[in-house]
């Protein structure tokens, strides 16, 4: 069968039947234009997934009508934004981009209060704000909002839909792009779809993966990981209301959606476009690796998961092209890369860089970081990494075991060491972290803790040791310098900008005590901010040091669009890379990952071309670098050509 022909035929039929009455004449033209451009791809992606479904065409037709309706509802300013972004598709690669992720309530109580804090964000230089899930969700434990009961309703503890609309507008006026979570792998068990499924409505039972007994789940289970083994073993939960086993990759109240059902795809496209029409410019694709299940596989990173995400992206290109996707694939580095494409996710978290930054702080050896980045940092020039050091989640020790092997490192043993190191069980460690999701069967775990605590500030303050405090601050600034300069959008995690240490109060809260990730979900109080403004205390040194790095980044286009080259060095305590842009500007970044001074030749860094170089972090003039460059403990240098 000729797929192109079928696609064309379907498109013609669909267009004839489309109800375009809600669009103006000009909008009809725009819509048709985009449909012509993107339909063939959308068709072939969906055909690949749903062609077996006898009523595939019905769902396709429905989907396109849904796109029309959502486009009709898109505000004029957002349609204008669509054009601006289409004319400047690489806007997210700009050197002025700076991200921050925060919880509405921890950052500012509620949405209205957050609006009042926009000046704080502006002062830092934030241009991209990721608000953790703010939708209606179950009371008590809702996995920090990642169990959504209604995508269209703001959680009442955070405010109202009108408050969110007002905030969106205010952010847009200040040039801050809003990023929202697209939690599309699962809904909460209180979502109306789940409630209907519990009540035996077969239409909605088909939205989830439900089983009468454990026979099929057990077959799947043979190849599945466990994500939260500390709260529940396996990937299925018994629902007494539904009288069924339900697929629940995460908590038992997070029901995985069944994307083998085209009705689910269409319904979620509608929810997605609702979020797009709120005015967000980025959607964070939560847990995207898990959306397609295939018996006999790990049910992660399946080819059809990619097809689905690309199909979602096609829908955006037609109805709301200002919005980009950010991949949250916390999986093997080779698999992370597969989600990154202009037609899939334009942005992606960089979990490998994150994990290996922590690894290098622990080992004082940048070998694994260097080799891994040489292999995995390059991505399409149309896309961008979102580089981060901490986030609301745990740290899993992701790296490629073969690369580790090359470095003489045994992956499994090394992960054990890193867990020991960062949970303070390793003699001489500077870190104060908490073990998370310990698997009683195999002892695996992951690590939680705030950036400052993991970098040694908590311990140093407790011991009241000036030298250790100095080292901790050095580490905090060093790791931030990397995400600010290596290429991509740097994403700060709220609280880290003033070096907040662990908050153990979750241990007293029955809805949180089983989830150690709360240790790094810390309220940013006015007192803490005031404290950070007092000269010479450690938080102030973190805040001012970071602000300086941010301000320098904003001033030089070499931090924006360009290419990164990792520089392998014989001195493995040092990590270095070059950044080059089309204007011929070059930046060489050098980081000393140890508490001892290091020295390195200028030739090894490529600084021996006879030109003048200026270290942007020292207040000196451009000069010919000395033959040997001395780098102080945890010092960073940014040489600009
Ligand atoms: C993502 C979120 C995490 C959540 C999980 C399930 O990994 O970052 O916080 O627990 O998805 O939604
Ligand atoms: C994500 C990640 C996993 C992470 C979890 C929640 O699904 O794959 O590594 O730990 O969510 O924290």
XYZ file of C-alpha atoms and ligand atoms in Angstrom:
665
model
C 0.000 0.000 0.000
C 1.209 3.504 -0.863
C 1.304 5.396 2.396
C 1.800 8.790 0.757
C -1.225 8.309 -1.381
C -3.335 7.171 1.577
C -2.143 10.095 3.607
C -3.080 12.526 0.868
C -6.457 10.914 0.406
C -7.202 11.019 4.130
C -6.167 14.635 4.306
C -8.463 15.612 1.457
C -11.408 13.838 3.057
C -10.669 15.298 6.454
C -10.378 18.842 5.125
C -13.703 18.536 3.335
C -15.407 17.550 6.562
C -13.621 19.929 8.918
C -15.710 22.488 10.721
C -13.680 25.689 10.410
C -16.443 28.100 11.309
C -14.699 29.164 14.502
C -11.720 30.457 12.522
C -11.435 33.729 10.660
C -10.571 33.591 6.966
C -6.943 34.424 7.700
C -6.757 31.816 10.461
C -8.177 29.196 8.137
C -5.341 29.860 5.757
C -2.716 29.576 8.477
C -4.274 26.414 9.806
C -4.525 24.764 6.401
C -0.992 25.744 5.562
C 0.336 24.117 8.719
C -1.855 21.090 8.277
C -0.546 20.567 4.743
C 2.978 20.838 6.045
C 2.675 18.503 9.027
C -0.122 16.091 8.220
C 1.916 13.603 6.171
C 4.268 13.087 9.084
C 1.507 12.948 11.654
C -0.335 10.447 9.503
C 2.610 8.125 9.098
C 3.446 8.262 12.823
C -0.083 7.461 13.876
C -0.458 4.873 11.160
C 2.576 3.120 12.581
C 0.915 2.951 15.989
C -2.799 2.616 15.298
C -3.267 1.195 11.808
C -4.392 -2.113 13.313
C -7.326 -0.302 14.866
C -10.289 -0.769 12.511
C -11.653 2.731 13.275
C -8.301 4.523 12.942
C -9.710 7.038 10.454
C -12.440 8.043 12.905
C -9.836 8.934 15.521
C -7.696 10.751 13.004
C -10.586 12.890 11.897
C -11.488 13.607 15.477
C -7.927 14.557 16.275
C -7.685 17.101 13.472
C -11.014 18.657 14.409
C -9.657 18.910 17.967
C -6.630 20.783 16.635
C -8.926 23.238 14.868
C -10.927 23.816 18.027
C -7.859 24.368 20.141
C -6.342 26.677 17.578
C -9.588 28.650 17.553
C -9.311 29.080 21.288
C -5.720 30.236 21.214
C -5.422 33.881 22.233
C -4.263 36.465 19.701
C -1.082 37.230 21.651
C -0.179 33.569 21.603
C -0.786 33.335 17.890
C 1.551 36.287 17.513
C 4.051 34.454 19.731
C 3.750 31.439 17.418
C 4.969 33.593 14.558
C 7.765 35.158 16.556
C 9.057 31.755 17.555
C 8.708 30.266 14.079
C 10.864 33.120 12.818
C 13.433 32.596 15.559
C 13.365 28.845 16.186
C 16.628 28.824 18.128
C 15.507 31.338 20.722
C 16.331 28.908 23.530
C 20.016 28.905 22.597
C 20.505 32.543 23.523
C 23.164 33.482 26.078
C 20.539 35.396 28.046
C 18.592 32.209 28.723
C 18.580 31.195 32.362
C 16.145 28.725 33.832
C 14.790 28.211 37.296
C 12.621 25.393 38.587
C 10.521 25.829 41.701
C 7.458 24.734 43.598
C 4.882 27.510 43.738
C 4.200 27.029 47.444
C 7.825 26.616 48.513
C 8.998 29.576 46.479
C 6.178 31.946 47.325
C 3.156 30.363 49.080
C 0.803 30.679 46.122
C 0.438 31.943 42.561
C -0.450 35.485 43.545
C 2.501 35.745 45.886
C 4.713 34.308 43.163
C 3.689 37.133 40.882
C 5.045 39.536 43.476
C 8.354 37.716 43.382
C 8.963 38.289 39.688
C 11.441 41.094 40.520
C 13.529 38.536 42.447
C 13.651 36.331 39.351
C 14.422 39.267 37.090
C 17.283 40.365 39.282
C 18.838 36.928 39.057
C 18.406 36.965 35.291
C 15.789 34.214 34.988
C 14.131 33.989 31.547
C 12.589 30.543 31.883
C 10.534 29.446 34.842
C 9.520 25.845 35.383
C 6.732 25.634 37.925
C 6.375 22.180 39.401
C 2.951 20.589 38.774
C 0.253 22.969 39.961
C -2.814 21.037 38.910
C -5.561 19.539 41.024
C -4.254 16.394 42.661
C -5.128 14.079 45.559
C -4.879 15.453 49.065
C -1.989 14.160 51.136
C 0.600 12.336 49.058
C 0.318 13.336 45.411
C 3.956 12.673 44.467
C 4.596 16.387 44.677
C 1.740 17.054 42.252
C 2.809 14.416 39.709
C -0.518 12.664 40.208
C -2.886 14.882 38.251
C -6.636 14.731 38.849
C -7.521 17.569 36.514
C -5.114 19.191 34.047
C -7.451 22.136 33.640
C -7.834 23.121 37.247
C -5.257 24.758 39.459
C -4.701 23.048 42.791
C -6.780 25.095 45.198
C -3.984 25.347 47.736
C -2.024 27.350 45.109
C -4.799 29.619 43.865
C -7.288 29.741 41.039
C -7.187 29.426 37.279
C -7.562 33.208 37.138
C -4.446 33.581 39.316
C -2.528 31.351 36.935
C -3.723 33.357 33.940
C -2.630 36.579 35.652
C 0.761 35.097 36.455
C 1.244 33.886 32.869
C 0.560 37.356 31.610
C 2.867 38.997 34.107
C 5.688 36.592 33.262
C 5.213 37.165 29.543
C 5.401 40.928 30.102
C 8.743 40.450 31.795
C 10.104 38.197 29.080
C 10.054 35.081 31.232
C 8.976 31.916 29.439
C 6.745 29.674 31.497
C 7.423 25.937 31.458
C 4.741 23.587 32.725
C 4.697 19.881 33.348
C 2.995 17.654 30.835
C 2.329 14.655 33.045
C 1.113 12.352 30.325
C 2.354 8.912 31.340
C -0.232 8.649 34.097
C -3.130 10.371 35.817
C -4.025 10.209 39.471
C -6.541 7.563 40.492
C -8.928 10.453 41.236
C -8.976 11.775 37.686
C -12.540 11.550 36.258
C -11.253 8.999 33.716
C -9.967 6.820 36.540
C -13.135 7.312 38.545
C -15.184 6.233 35.541
C -12.921 3.232 35.060
C -13.355 2.279 38.712
C -17.121 2.469 38.230
C -16.825 -0.097 35.428
C -17.241 2.235 32.433
C -15.598 0.174 29.685
C -14.767 3.254 27.618
C -12.566 4.557 30.415
C -11.296 1.196 31.568
C -9.679 1.242 28.145
C -7.747 4.371 29.165
C -5.614 2.358 31.589
C -3.928 -1.020 31.755
C -6.268 -3.166 33.834
C -6.057 -6.875 34.558
C -8.376 -9.309 36.326
C -5.538 -11.250 37.879
C -1.766 -11.239 38.076
C -1.021 -13.613 35.223
C -0.273 -11.010 32.562
C 1.259 -8.490 34.989
C 3.664 -11.191 36.114
C 4.745 -11.786 32.541
C 5.443 -8.105 32.055
C 7.097 -7.874 35.447
C 9.934 -10.163 34.401
C 11.555 -7.325 32.449
C 10.526 -4.244 34.420
C 12.486 -1.954 36.755
C 11.035 -0.866 40.055
C 10.998 2.900 40.483
C 9.823 3.313 44.074
C 10.589 -0.041 45.736
C 10.569 1.619 49.154
C 6.801 2.106 48.984
C 5.626 -0.718 46.789
C 7.175 -3.716 45.065
C 6.465 -4.282 41.398
C 4.669 -2.154 38.856
C 1.048 -3.097 39.427
C -1.407 -2.180 42.169
C -4.658 -3.785 43.187
C -7.588 -1.399 43.016
C -10.381 -2.659 45.234
C -12.807 -0.162 43.691
C -12.102 -1.343 40.156
C -11.607 -4.895 41.295
C -8.603 -5.049 38.959
C -4.853 -4.912 38.900
C -3.754 -1.582 37.456
C -0.400 -0.680 35.889
C 1.249 1.837 38.207
C 4.908 2.428 37.356
C 5.297 4.989 40.153
C 2.979 5.142 43.169
C -0.211 3.101 43.446
C -2.252 6.291 42.977
C -0.548 7.094 39.637
C -2.291 5.062 36.957
C -0.370 4.604 33.703
C -2.324 5.597 30.606
C -2.821 3.096 27.814
C -1.506 4.673 24.622
C -2.340 1.619 22.583
C -5.811 3.162 22.679
C -6.107 6.062 20.181
C -8.807 7.642 22.324
C -6.125 8.223 24.970
C -3.820 9.924 22.505
C -6.600 12.233 21.338
C -7.734 13.039 24.858
C -4.207 13.868 25.973
C -3.599 16.053 22.917
C -6.582 18.076 24.079
C -5.125 18.439 27.578
C -1.748 19.344 26.114
C -3.214 22.094 23.951
C -5.162 23.404 26.898
C -1.825 23.891 28.683
C -0.303 25.409 25.562
C -3.171 27.864 25.358
C -2.529 29.007 28.907
C 0.572 30.612 27.447
C 3.387 28.298 28.452
C 6.300 28.107 26.040
C 7.742 24.840 27.180
C 6.215 21.554 28.241
C 8.259 19.199 30.350
C 7.491 15.656 29.228
C 7.329 13.872 32.531
C 8.403 10.227 32.612
C 8.230 10.062 28.816
C 10.349 6.911 28.613
C 7.538 4.820 30.079
C 4.578 5.623 27.828
C 4.674 2.561 25.584
C 4.381 -0.972 26.961
C 5.512 -3.976 25.003
C 5.503 -7.480 26.437
C 8.976 -8.965 26.752
C 10.715 -5.580 26.941
C 11.607 -3.228 29.777
C 8.696 -1.060 28.613
C 11.039 1.918 28.592
C 12.323 3.828 25.553
C 10.267 1.804 23.101
C 10.295 2.891 19.475
C 6.573 3.616 19.662
C 7.169 5.948 22.595
C 9.265 8.022 20.203
C 6.557 7.886 17.543
C 3.967 9.062 20.047
C 6.083 11.988 21.242
C 6.759 13.009 17.649
C 3.045 12.820 16.947
C 2.331 15.051 19.951
C 4.942 17.459 18.632
C 3.301 17.480 15.184
C 0.048 18.497 16.847
C 1.857 21.376 18.546
C 3.407 22.469 15.257
C -0.083 22.736 13.823
C -1.982 24.308 16.705
C 0.564 25.998 18.989
C 4.039 26.072 17.437
C 5.472 28.493 19.990
C 5.672 25.633 22.458
C 8.712 23.351 22.711
C 9.105 20.009 24.416
C 11.639 19.225 27.103
C 12.512 15.583 27.544
C 12.730 14.137 31.029
C 14.403 10.888 30.084
C 16.420 9.785 33.075
C 17.711 6.664 31.367
C 20.880 5.250 29.799
C 22.850 8.049 28.071
C 22.424 6.469 24.620
C 18.660 6.387 25.129
C 18.546 9.991 26.389
C 19.954 11.136 23.036
C 17.224 9.393 21.048
C 14.539 11.775 22.343
C 16.442 14.857 21.214
C 15.388 16.081 17.814
C 13.689 19.130 16.372
C 10.728 16.892 15.582
C 10.645 15.192 18.965
C 12.010 17.093 21.962
C 13.870 20.297 21.178
C 15.132 20.444 24.751
C 16.345 17.738 27.089
C 17.537 17.487 30.636
C 21.177 16.449 30.732
C 21.198 13.809 33.482
C 24.587 12.448 32.426
C 26.357 15.755 32.936
C 24.544 16.190 36.244
C 25.464 12.772 37.612
C 29.063 12.972 36.427
C 29.594 16.420 37.919
C 28.769 14.833 41.280
C 30.924 11.846 40.452
C 33.883 14.088 39.689
C 33.479 16.050 42.910
C 33.641 12.777 44.815
C 36.587 11.243 42.954
C 38.481 14.430 42.002
C 38.987 12.685 38.676
C 37.399 14.132 35.554
C 38.300 11.170 33.334
C 34.843 9.635 33.204
C 33.189 13.033 32.792
C 35.527 13.961 29.955
C 35.173 10.721 28.035
C 31.404 10.607 28.544
C 30.921 14.178 27.372
C 33.066 13.590 24.299
C 30.745 10.726 23.469
C 27.364 12.109 24.504
C 27.377 15.904 24.604
C 26.970 16.596 20.858
C 23.328 16.928 19.805
C 21.516 18.447 16.841
C 22.315 22.159 16.387
C 18.557 22.769 16.397
C 18.226 21.496 19.947
C 19.570 22.417 23.357
C 20.525 20.707 26.568
C 18.964 21.834 29.790
C 21.938 21.596 32.100
C 21.285 21.285 35.804
C 23.080 20.212 38.936
C 20.149 19.588 41.240
C 16.414 19.254 40.796
C 13.434 18.098 42.844
C 14.305 14.435 42.191
C 16.928 12.006 43.408
C 20.291 11.481 41.727
C 20.635 8.168 39.921
C 24.171 7.256 38.878
C 23.622 7.193 35.186
C 26.661 6.621 32.979
C 27.639 4.192 30.290
C 29.314 1.161 31.864
C 31.445 0.618 28.774
C 32.851 4.128 28.993
C 33.489 3.529 32.684
C 35.233 0.285 31.839
C 37.592 2.217 29.552
C 38.432 4.383 32.515
C 39.157 1.300 34.584
C 35.978 1.767 36.583
C 33.546 -1.039 37.323
C 30.068 0.429 36.945
C 28.307 -1.517 39.638
C 30.999 -1.129 42.260
C 31.363 2.511 41.461
C 27.648 3.198 41.895
C 27.877 1.522 45.275
C 30.786 3.802 46.174
C 28.914 6.928 45.025
C 25.879 5.998 47.084
C 28.094 5.496 50.127
C 29.927 8.735 49.471
C 26.860 10.904 49.080
C 24.952 9.434 51.988
C 27.869 10.169 54.282
C 28.715 6.506 54.832
C 32.127 6.857 53.261
C 34.928 7.900 55.574
C 36.170 11.366 54.703
C 33.197 12.324 52.547
C 32.143 15.972 52.600
C 28.559 15.183 51.577
C 25.392 15.050 53.636
C 22.770 13.208 51.634
C 19.965 10.746 52.203
C 19.482 7.352 50.544
C 16.343 7.065 48.438
C 14.369 4.157 46.997
C 16.555 1.491 48.539
C 15.738 -1.799 46.943
C 15.521 -4.448 49.653
C 16.305 -7.211 47.137
C 19.514 -5.869 45.630
C 20.576 -2.957 47.847
C 20.426 -0.439 44.974
C 19.568 3.089 45.907
C 19.667 6.663 44.680
C 20.634 9.852 46.492
C 18.752 12.893 47.750
C 20.012 16.127 49.240
C 20.247 19.803 48.449
C 23.090 21.015 46.296
C 24.741 22.818 49.201
C 24.500 19.808 51.523
C 25.816 17.382 48.930
C 28.644 19.801 48.144
C 29.738 19.873 51.773
C 28.298 23.084 53.177
C 26.095 21.406 55.758
C 28.973 19.413 57.212
C 31.374 22.364 57.077
C 28.959 24.620 58.955
C 28.301 21.938 61.537
C 32.028 21.502 62.145
C 32.397 25.268 62.023
C 35.509 24.836 59.896
C 36.425 27.842 57.752
C 38.563 25.862 55.325
C 35.796 23.323 54.710
C 33.263 26.117 54.222
C 35.561 27.634 51.650
C 35.853 24.347 49.803
C 32.102 23.804 49.864
C 31.463 27.244 48.400
C 34.133 26.546 45.805
C 32.341 23.344 44.788
C 28.950 25.063 44.613
C 30.263 27.791 42.334
C 32.296 25.380 40.246
C 29.340 23.157 39.430
C 27.183 26.155 38.600
C 29.915 27.543 36.360
C 29.709 24.388 34.266
C 25.973 24.502 33.655
C 26.283 28.208 32.845
C 28.974 27.796 30.221
C 29.061 24.334 28.663
C 26.289 25.040 26.153
C 22.511 24.909 26.567
C 20.037 26.368 29.016
C 21.341 26.449 32.581
C 18.574 25.439 34.971
C 18.884 26.490 38.599
C 16.885 24.757 41.260
C 15.218 27.208 43.595
C 17.045 27.540 46.893
C 20.396 26.605 45.381
C 20.980 30.212 44.364
C 21.489 30.984 48.046
C 22.966 27.651 49.087
C 20.107 26.287 51.195
C 20.991 23.120 53.086
C 18.793 20.056 53.636
C 15.401 20.426 55.257
C 14.602 17.374 57.389
C 11.103 18.474 58.426
C 9.519 16.046 55.940
C 10.390 13.284 58.395
C 7.668 14.632 60.684
C 5.016 14.673 57.967
C 3.160 11.396 57.473
C 2.400 12.219 53.827
C 6.101 12.771 53.070
C 8.256 10.735 55.435
C 8.540 7.784 53.016
C 9.865 10.030 50.244
C 13.321 11.419 50.964
C 13.187 13.677 47.919
C 11.452 16.183 50.199
C 14.794 16.807 51.901
C 15.757 19.008 48.931
C 12.321 20.566 48.427
C 12.975 23.542 50.624
C 10.932 26.675 51.290
C 12.657 29.845 50.187
C 11.771 32.029 53.163
C 12.182 35.787 53.352
C 14.557 35.211 56.288
C 16.776 32.957 54.198
C 16.896 35.547 51.448
C 17.662 38.311 53.968
C 20.401 36.136 55.468
C 21.965 35.661 52.054
C 22.252 39.411 51.702
C 24.409 39.822 54.812
C 27.954 40.379 53.695
C 30.423 37.585 54.194
C 28.225 34.774 55.337
C 28.500 31.593 53.233
C 25.053 32.002 51.640
C 26.055 35.480 50.556
C 29.230 34.170 48.986
C 27.207 31.620 47.062
C 24.635 34.215 45.980
C 27.116 36.859 44.883
C 29.485 34.358 43.265
C 26.641 32.857 41.269
C 25.271 36.250 40.286
C 28.667 37.202 38.943
C 28.787 34.067 36.766
C 25.285 34.731 35.475
C 26.034 38.346 34.681
C 29.147 37.410 32.734
C 27.252 34.772 30.780
C 24.644 37.297 29.696
C 27.275 39.630 28.276
C 29.015 37.308 25.815
C 27.474 35.638 22.810
C 29.987 32.798 23.053
C 27.773 31.398 25.831
C 24.844 31.331 23.417
C 24.579 29.495 20.140
C 27.773 27.643 19.323
C 29.654 24.394 19.592
C 31.324 22.670 22.503
C 34.549 20.703 22.324
C 35.603 18.761 25.370
C 39.361 18.904 25.965
C 40.950 15.698 27.188
C 43.807 16.501 29.590
C 46.498 14.456 31.213
C 45.824 16.153 34.543
C 42.573 14.434 35.397
C 41.724 16.661 38.340
C 40.966 19.272 35.724
C 37.937 19.387 33.426
C 38.111 21.694 30.424
C 36.134 22.502 27.316
C 36.061 25.004 24.504
C 33.036 26.830 23.252
C 33.104 28.379 19.792
C 30.529 30.414 17.942
C 30.044 31.425 14.354
C 31.464 34.869 14.997
C 34.759 33.146 15.691
C 34.690 33.859 19.397
C 36.151 31.211 21.607
C 35.895 30.448 25.277
C 38.077 27.951 27.112
C 36.638 26.887 30.447
C 38.895 25.199 32.984
C 37.746 23.726 36.314
C 39.865 22.313 39.099
C 37.809 19.570 40.728
C 40.154 19.076 43.666
C 41.008 20.834 46.906
C 44.652 20.973 45.834
C 46.212 23.433 43.410
C 46.765 22.036 39.928
C 48.875 23.153 37.060
C 48.420 22.673 33.371
C 50.204 23.846 30.249
C 48.613 26.501 28.113
C 49.299 24.264 25.116
C 47.051 21.542 26.540
C 44.241 24.075 26.643
C 44.899 25.462 23.174
C 45.826 28.835 24.638
C 49.204 28.859 22.855
C 48.101 30.441 19.574
C 49.970 33.640 20.391
C 46.705 35.471 20.897
C 45.550 37.405 23.921
C 43.161 35.758 26.305
C 41.154 37.244 29.098
C 39.992 35.232 32.073
C 36.507 36.652 32.494
C 36.440 35.571 36.111
C 39.544 37.538 37.084
C 39.325 41.239 36.670
C 42.461 41.365 34.547
C 43.133 42.469 30.981
C 43.635 40.218 27.964
C 47.143 38.760 28.021
C 49.302 35.976 26.666
C 48.751 33.178 29.165
C 51.895 31.908 30.949
C 53.302 28.634 29.725
C 52.075 26.863 32.844
C 48.759 27.858 34.285
C 48.256 27.409 38.026
C 44.708 26.680 39.138
C 43.731 27.086 42.779
C 41.515 24.551 44.596
C 38.071 24.489 42.962
C 39.012 27.455 40.825
C 37.296 28.030 37.498
C 38.771 30.045 34.631
C 36.863 31.332 31.637
C 39.399 32.390 28.982
C 37.850 34.436 26.210
C 39.735 34.926 22.944
C 9.227 12.308 37.088
C 9.211 13.376 38.147
C 9.140 12.734 39.479
C 7.898 11.894 39.546
C 7.805 10.933 38.384
C 6.415 10.408 38.246
O 10.374 11.539 37.123
O 10.321 14.202 38.024
O 9.179 13.670 40.508
O 7.917 11.164 40.732
O 8.104 11.533 37.162
O 5.552 11.375 37.736
C 11.894 9.038 36.795
C 13.282 8.500 36.616
C 13.875 7.927 37.838
C 13.556 8.844 38.973
C 12.080 8.826 39.175
C 11.513 9.586 40.323
O 11.014 8.220 36.202
O 13.386 7.619 35.541
O 15.250 7.781 37.701
O 14.243 8.440 40.080
O 11.457 9.330 38.069
O 12.357 10.223 41.135
